[in-house]
Short mmCIF file of C-alpha atoms in Angstrom, two decimals:
data_model
loop_
_atom_site.label_atom_id
_atom_site.label_comp_id
_atom_site.label_asym_id
_atom_site.label_seq_id
_atom_site.Cartn_x
_atom_site.Cartn_y
_atom_site.Cartn_z
CA MET R 1 1.11 32.41 -13.18
CA SER R 2 3.72 29.65 -12.98
CA ASN R 3 2.85 25.95 -13.29
CA GLU R 4 3.85 25.44 -9.66
CA ALA R 5 1.47 28.17 -8.51
CA LYS R 6 -1.34 26.63 -10.58
CA GLU R 7 -0.65 23.22 -9.03
CA VAL R 8 -0.94 24.71 -5.54
CA ILE R 9 -4.26 26.41 -6.34
CA LEU R 10 -5.68 23.25 -7.95
CA ALA R 11 -4.64 21.13 -4.97
CA LEU R 12 -6.12 23.52 -2.40
CA ASP R 13 -9.34 24.08 -4.36
CA GLY R 14 -9.76 20.33 -4.92
CA LEU R 15 -9.40 19.51 -1.23
CA THR R 16 -11.69 22.38 -0.24
CA ARG R 17 -14.45 21.09 -2.51
CA VAL R 18 -14.14 17.57 -1.11
CA LEU R 19 -14.17 18.80 2.49
CA ASN R 20 -17.24 20.99 1.89
CA THR R 21 -19.12 18.07 0.34
CA VAL R 22 -18.12 15.70 3.15
CA SER R 23 -19.15 18.27 5.75
CA LYS R 24 -22.63 18.65 4.22
CA LEU R 25 -23.09 14.88 3.92
CA MET R 26 -22.08 14.31 7.54
CA ARG R 27 -24.51 16.90 8.84
CA SER R 28 -27.36 15.44 6.80
CA GLU R 29 -26.82 11.84 7.97
CA ASP R 30 -27.67 10.18 11.27
CA ILE R 31 -24.10 9.18 12.17
CA GLU R 32 -22.66 7.94 15.43
CA ASN R 33 -20.00 10.35 16.78
CA GLN R 34 -21.20 12.96 14.28
CA ALA R 35 -19.87 15.93 16.29
CA ALA R 36 -16.37 14.44 16.57
CA TYR R 37 -16.27 13.60 12.86
CA CYS R 38 -17.41 17.10 11.87
CA LEU R 39 -14.71 18.57 14.13
CA GLU R 40 -12.07 16.50 12.29
CA ILE R 41 -13.24 17.90 8.95
CA SER R 42 -13.19 21.40 10.42
CA LYS R 43 -9.57 20.91 11.48
CA ALA R 44 -8.69 19.86 7.94
CA LYS R 45 -10.38 23.00 6.59
CA ASP R 46 -8.32 25.14 8.99
CA ALA R 47 -5.12 23.58 7.67
CA VAL R 48 -6.15 24.24 4.05
CA GLU R 49 -6.95 27.90 4.71
CA LEU R 50 -3.66 28.33 6.55
CA ILE R 51 -1.73 27.00 3.57
CA ARG R 52 -3.76 29.14 1.18
CA ASN R 53 -3.05 32.32 3.17
CA GLN R 54 0.62 31.63 3.93
CA LYS R 55 2.51 31.20 0.65
CA VAL R 56 5.75 30.44 2.51
CA LEU R 57 4.10 27.19 3.66
CA GLN R 58 3.31 26.06 0.11
CA THR R 59 6.29 23.74 -0.12
CA LYS R 60 6.43 20.71 -2.39
CA ASP R 61 5.90 18.34 0.56
CA VAL R 62 2.95 20.34 1.91
CA VAL R 63 1.25 20.41 -1.51
CA ALA R 64 1.80 16.64 -1.81
CA GLY R 65 0.20 16.25 1.63
CA VAL R 66 -2.81 18.24 0.44
CA GLN R 67 -3.21 16.00 -2.61
CA ILE R 68 -2.91 12.86 -0.49
CA LEU R 69 -5.53 14.11 1.97
CA GLN R 70 -7.85 14.84 -0.95
CA GLY R 71 -7.57 11.21 -2.03
CA HIS R 72 -8.64 10.01 1.40
CA GLY R 73 -11.36 12.68 1.40
CA ASP R 74 -12.69 11.20 -1.85
CA ILE R 75 -12.87 7.78 -0.19
CA LEU R 76 -14.72 9.32 2.75
CA LYS R 77 -17.16 11.03 0.38
CA SER R 78 -17.81 7.79 -1.50
CA ASN R 79 -18.55 6.01 1.76
CA LEU R 80 -21.01 8.67 2.90
CA LEU R 81 -22.81 8.60 -0.47
CA SER R 82 -23.28 4.81 -0.32
CA ARG R 83 -24.34 4.43 3.32
CA HIS R 84 -27.24 2.19 4.38
CA ASP R 85 -27.25 3.35 8.02
CA ASP R 86 -26.37 0.02 9.62
CA ASP R 87 -23.68 -1.08 12.09
CA GLU R 88 -21.34 -2.22 9.32
CA ASP R 89 -21.49 1.26 7.75
CA ASP R 90 -20.60 2.84 11.10
CA ARG R 91 -17.63 0.54 11.59
CA GLU R 92 -16.36 1.19 8.07
CA LEU R 93 -16.81 4.95 8.42
CA LYS R 94 -14.84 4.86 11.68
CA LYS R 95 -11.95 3.10 9.95
CA ILE R 96 -11.95 5.58 7.07
CA LEU R 97 -11.99 8.52 9.51
CA GLU R 98 -9.04 7.03 11.40
CA VAL R 99 -7.02 6.95 8.20
CA PHE R 100 -8.20 10.43 7.21
CA THR R 101 -7.17 11.77 10.62
CA SER R 102 -3.76 10.15 10.27
CA ARG R 103 -3.20 11.83 6.90
CA ARG R 104 -4.47 15.16 8.24
CA LYS R 105 -1.96 14.95 11.08
CA SER R 106 0.77 14.09 8.57
CA LEU R 107 -0.12 17.26 6.66
CA VAL R 108 0.19 19.26 9.89
CA GLU R 109 3.66 17.80 10.43
CA GLN R 110 4.65 18.77 6.87
CA ILE R 111 3.49 22.32 7.63
CA ARG R 112 5.55 22.38 10.83
CA LEU R 113 8.61 21.20 8.88
CA ALA R 114 8.47 24.18 6.51
CA ASN R 115 11.41 26.62 6.69
CA PRO R 116 10.00 30.10 6.03
CA GLY R 117 12.71 32.75 6.08
CA LEU R 118 15.59 30.29 5.64
CA SER R 119 18.12 31.22 2.94
CA LYS R 120 20.78 28.62 2.13
CA THR R 121 21.42 29.47 -1.53
CA SER R 122 24.46 31.52 -0.64
CA LYS R 123 26.92 31.84 2.22
CA PRO R 124 26.33 32.51 5.01
CA ILE R 125 23.13 30.58 5.79
CA THR R 126 20.61 32.99 7.29
CA VAL R 127 17.11 32.97 8.73
CA ASP R 128 14.77 35.96 8.60
CA ALA R 129 13.59 36.05 12.22
CA ARG R 130 10.54 38.22 11.47
CA VAL R 131 9.26 35.84 8.76
CA VAL R 132 9.66 32.87 11.11
CA LYS R 133 7.90 34.69 13.97
CA ASN R 134 4.94 35.88 11.87
CA THR R 135 4.46 32.51 10.18
CA ASP R 136 4.78 30.62 13.46
CA GLU R 137 2.08 32.80 15.01
CA ALA R 138 -0.24 32.13 12.06
CA VAL R 139 0.38 28.38 12.30
CA LYS R 140 -0.32 28.30 16.03
CA LYS R 141 -3.49 30.33 15.60
CA ALA R 142 -4.83 27.94 12.95
CA LEU R 143 -3.56 24.58 14.27
CA GLY R 144 -3.08 25.11 18.00
CA LYS R 145 -0.33 26.41 20.28
CA ARG R 146 1.44 23.02 20.33
CA SER R 147 1.70 22.89 16.53
CA GLY R 148 4.22 25.65 15.93
CA LEU R 149 7.03 25.54 13.38
CA PHE R 150 10.05 23.42 14.25
CA ILE R 151 12.38 26.12 12.98
CA ALA R 152 10.83 28.57 15.47
CA LEU R 153 11.49 26.13 18.33
CA PHE R 154 15.06 25.68 17.10
CA LEU R 155 15.72 29.43 17.02
CA GLU R 156 14.21 29.81 20.46
CA GLU R 157 16.65 27.25 21.85
CA LEU R 158 19.51 28.80 19.87
CA ASN R 159 18.73 32.06 21.69
CA ARG R 160 20.62 34.35 19.31
CA ASP R 161 19.66 37.95 18.57
CA PRO R 162 19.15 38.88 14.90
CA ASP R 163 21.44 41.39 13.20
CA THR R 164 20.39 44.91 12.13
CA LYS R 165 18.63 43.43 9.07
CA GLY R 166 16.61 41.05 11.21
CA LYS R 167 18.61 37.99 10.07
CA ILE R 168 20.08 35.21 12.21
CA THR R 169 23.20 33.58 10.79
CA LEU R 170 23.65 29.81 11.11
CA THR R 171 26.94 27.98 10.87
CA SER R 172 27.12 24.82 8.74
CA LYS R 173 27.11 22.79 11.96
CA GLU R 174 24.02 24.58 13.26
CA TYR R 175 22.24 24.07 9.95
CA GLY R 176 22.98 20.35 10.25
CA GLU R 177 21.67 20.40 13.81
CA LEU R 178 18.44 21.96 12.52
CA ALA R 179 17.71 18.86 10.43
CA THR R 180 18.58 16.62 13.38
CA TYR R 181 16.34 18.73 15.59
CA TYR R 182 13.37 17.97 13.32
CA THR R 183 13.93 14.24 13.67
CA SER R 184 14.44 14.22 17.43
CA THR R 185 11.44 16.49 18.04
CA ALA R 186 9.01 14.94 15.55
CA LEU R 187 9.78 11.33 16.48
CA PRO R 188 10.09 10.92 20.25
CA PRO R 189 11.94 7.83 21.54
CA SER R 190 9.93 4.63 21.64
CA LYS R 191 9.02 3.03 24.95
CA PRO R 192 9.80 -0.69 25.28
CA LEU R 193 6.77 -2.97 25.45
CA ASN R 194 6.24 -5.48 28.21
CA PRO R 195 7.12 -9.12 27.43
CA GLY R 196 4.17 -11.00 26.00
CA VAL R 197 2.54 -7.92 24.50
CA LYS R 198 1.54 -8.45 20.86
CA SER R 199 2.49 -5.55 18.62
CA ARG R 200 2.98 -4.52 14.99
CA SER R 201 5.38 -1.77 13.89
CA PHE R 202 5.87 -0.08 10.53
CA PHE R 203 8.70 2.38 9.89
CA ASN R 204 9.78 4.48 6.90
CA CYS R 205 7.28 3.11 4.36
CA PHE R 206 7.08 4.99 1.06
CA ALA R 207 4.31 5.09 -1.56
CA LYS R 208 4.23 7.15 -4.76
CA GLY R 209 2.44 7.61 -8.07
CA HIS R 210 -1.06 6.10 -8.15
CA SER R 211 -0.17 3.23 -5.82
CA ILE R 212 -2.32 1.94 -2.97
CA GLN R 213 -0.22 0.83 0.00
CA ILE R 214 -2.05 -1.05 2.75
CA LEU R 215 0.14 -1.96 5.72
CA GLY R 216 -2.38 -4.27 7.30
CA PRO R 217 -4.91 -7.02 6.63
CA VAL R 218 -7.87 -6.44 4.30
CA GLU R 219 -11.45 -7.50 5.12
CA LYS R 220 -10.68 -9.93 7.97
CA ASP R 221 -9.15 -8.15 10.96
CA LEU R 222 -6.17 -10.36 11.73
CA TRP R 223 -5.01 -7.74 14.22
CA ALA R 224 -8.02 -8.09 16.51
CA ASP R 225 -5.87 -9.48 19.34
CA VAL R 226 -2.90 -7.12 18.76
CA ASP R 227 -2.26 -4.81 21.72
CA SER R 228 -0.32 -2.11 19.90
CA VAL R 229 0.16 -0.92 16.32
CA LYS R 230 2.92 1.66 15.82
CA THR R 231 3.68 3.59 12.63
CA GLU R 232 6.43 6.15 12.10
CA GLY R 233 7.91 7.74 9.01
CA LEU R 234 5.05 6.82 6.67
CA ILE R 235 5.38 8.90 3.52
CA SER R 236 3.12 9.00 0.48
CA THR R 237 3.66 11.40 -2.41
CA GLU R 238 1.91 12.44 -5.61
CA ASN R 239 -1.46 10.63 -5.73
CA ALA R 240 -0.58 7.58 -3.64
CA LEU R 241 -3.00 6.30 -0.98
CA GLN R 242 -1.41 4.85 2.15
CA PHE R 243 -3.14 3.02 5.00
CA GLY R 244 -1.33 2.20 8.23
CA TYR R 245 -4.30 0.25 9.54
CA ALA R 246 -6.36 -2.84 8.85
CA VAL R 247 -9.09 -1.93 6.35
CA THR R 248 -12.43 -3.36 5.37
CA LEU R 249 -13.10 -4.70 1.90
CA GLY R 250 -15.36 -1.71 1.29
CA VAL R 251 -12.54 0.75 2.02
CA PHE R 252 -10.22 -1.20 -0.28
CA ARG R 253 -12.76 -1.12 -3.12
CA GLU R 254 -13.32 2.61 -2.67
CA ALA R 255 -9.55 3.20 -2.75
CA VAL R 256 -9.30 1.27 -6.03
CA ASN R 257 -12.25 3.22 -7.43
CA VAL R 258 -10.66 6.57 -6.52
CA GLN R 259 -7.33 5.62 -8.11
CA ASP R 260 -9.04 4.27 -11.25
CA LYS R 261 -10.78 7.63 -11.72
CA ARG R 262 -7.52 9.53 -11.15
CA ILE R 263 -5.60 7.39 -13.63
CA ALA R 264 -8.35 7.85 -16.24
CA ALA R 265 -8.32 11.63 -15.66
CA ASP R 266 -4.53 11.81 -15.96
CA ARG R 267 -4.59 9.79 -19.19
CA LYS R 268 -7.22 12.13 -20.63
CA ILE R 269 -5.12 15.19 -19.74
CA THR R 270 -1.99 13.61 -21.24
CA LYS R 271 -3.87 12.69 -24.44
CA GLU R 272 -5.28 16.21 -24.83
CA PHE R 273 -1.86 17.73 -24.19
CA ARG R 274 -0.25 15.60 -26.92
CA HIS R 275 -2.90 16.62 -29.44
#
């Protein structure tokens, strides 16, 4: 088994364990909005099983999304283990779930951006229509009819019959349009806000390594009177944790704790490897 294949299995197994633990903790606690929270975890599980069963979706970006979601799952688990069942706990849990949901949706978008069946290593550029169709059906079944692959939508609009081998040939221009199609479809045009409306916007923010990127105030909610917070193009890779929201001090401390444990684990692995 290659190192890449091992990394995929470790990432999927790690997230599955976290989600199973979180699911059990949620069902055993008296939590406001318990049903909605459990549904969110169930959706995350569906995404994990989809990736596990569809190897063509196990791209580098998708695996990174799995690892990132696990980090936020660890924060969620820590919160559930330290609850005291008061209003402050409920507010903090709600914030953590909002971030978790955001990262779960980001993972779904990474899945939709996968290009199963696309071959661009040699001329001409081709797409295996059958691979796209079968994968798209699996994605829609697991994530919903509106969450199909972007490449499937592109081919549908291209409206070109495959050749005798089941392949659809793309020109260089069409291949370029495919990338543009992702952007225009994934990020719909913004609507202008009315004058006097208070807003905050964050675009194209990047976090990597073991960093913690918080794009909002910590502890004191300085955005309490803000009418709209908009985030687009937020990307976190490797083991980075990224928050596009205001967070409580408890969430911040849990994020630091998770990253400290990860750094210690990575150092131990590196030390053992060298010896």
